[in-house]
């Protein structure tokens, strides 16, 4: 068996030793691991993870609702820096939860953010997650100045009046387009409710931090982070935190 393994995997070193035999400590370790596996449900793991985050990070100085968002982002990234960099518009969480409970849709810049959002929690309120980056007309359109994510966001906002949350985790260009549209009187006049919550956390080195810094100065509701870090998992985690809050309230 060892010889076959060496042939199949020539880059791996195989060392054959004497059998360990039966030892009470080895048996105890195996039993302990089996017990841990039996009780380690996803819910148990998440609960314990949140307990660890609460033990290791000082969440004083922010509201319980903001702390819930921060915890879920840290849980998704294992990065405690988000405690210091996440920024909330005063009405952000209230408006986000209200949008979910009102059956508003969630618009994302990329499919990865869409995939990470808990559809089951959203659908019970009647909303759906929309992403138009894969729209075929954007693939063939010859545009030197616009990205597909930017075009998808612009198209969706012009076509759908039921969008309550916009979640950007990848494309700074899409976030800049959103800021431009929400400050455009022609577009703003089409909004029949208080306006969408913008979750803007694109990641990267080009325009990512700049777009988030601009978002943090806006009057409309937003959640962002002032650093180069971010990404689709962060955007999805923020939305999922809002979905959890909507379920409880």
Phi, psi and omega in degrees: 000316179297319180297319178296321180294320179296321179292318182289330183228075185295341182271001181251136178268124179253129180239123181257125181242176175293146178303143180289338180078190181260123179224139185298326179292320177298318179297320179295320179296315179298315179297320179297316180295322178295319179295318179298318180294323183294327184257359183273069176285162177305322179294319179296318181296316180297316180300314180294323178298317180293326176296318179296317179299316179296326179287326188264346183234134177280113181254016176287156179092355175232162182289159177302324179292318177295322178298324178297320178293314181300315180300317183291326176292316178297321178299323182282337187241343188058030183239108183285351179297335181296338176301325184270336189257343180290136182232135184239130166294143184305330182260005190300305186292317179301314181291323179296315179295319179297320179296318179297313183291339178272002178080022179286154179275161177244126180256132179240157180278327183225162183296329182296322176294316179302316181297325184281347182278138182286098183294325182299316180292326181286317186294335179293342177262354178099359181270169177219163179259132184239136172216125185247016183294334181271005179304127187299328183291336177284331181292325185261349181291132180270096180231116181278341188250357183230141174274163178297322179297318179297315180294322179296317179297313182298316180297314182296318181293329180280335184265333190242117178268006184253016181279123182251337179222135174244123184244115181247118181239354188230317193252107175301327180297323178293320179295318178297323178295320178298313180301318179297314182293318182288346174259004179270117182303325181296316179287317183301329181292342180274349182279122184265351178240198187287358181098152184286150169281131179256115173262101186245102182223049178296152182249147174142186185251342183248110176070357182293303180295320181298318180293324179287324176297319177294318179301322184293350179260000186279159179274334180284159185297138180209158166227127181213180174222136186266075174196174177287340182287165181153220176116174182300317178300326180290314179300314180295321180297319179296314179297318180295326176297319177294321178297320178296319179293321179297326181291327184276327187279000000 
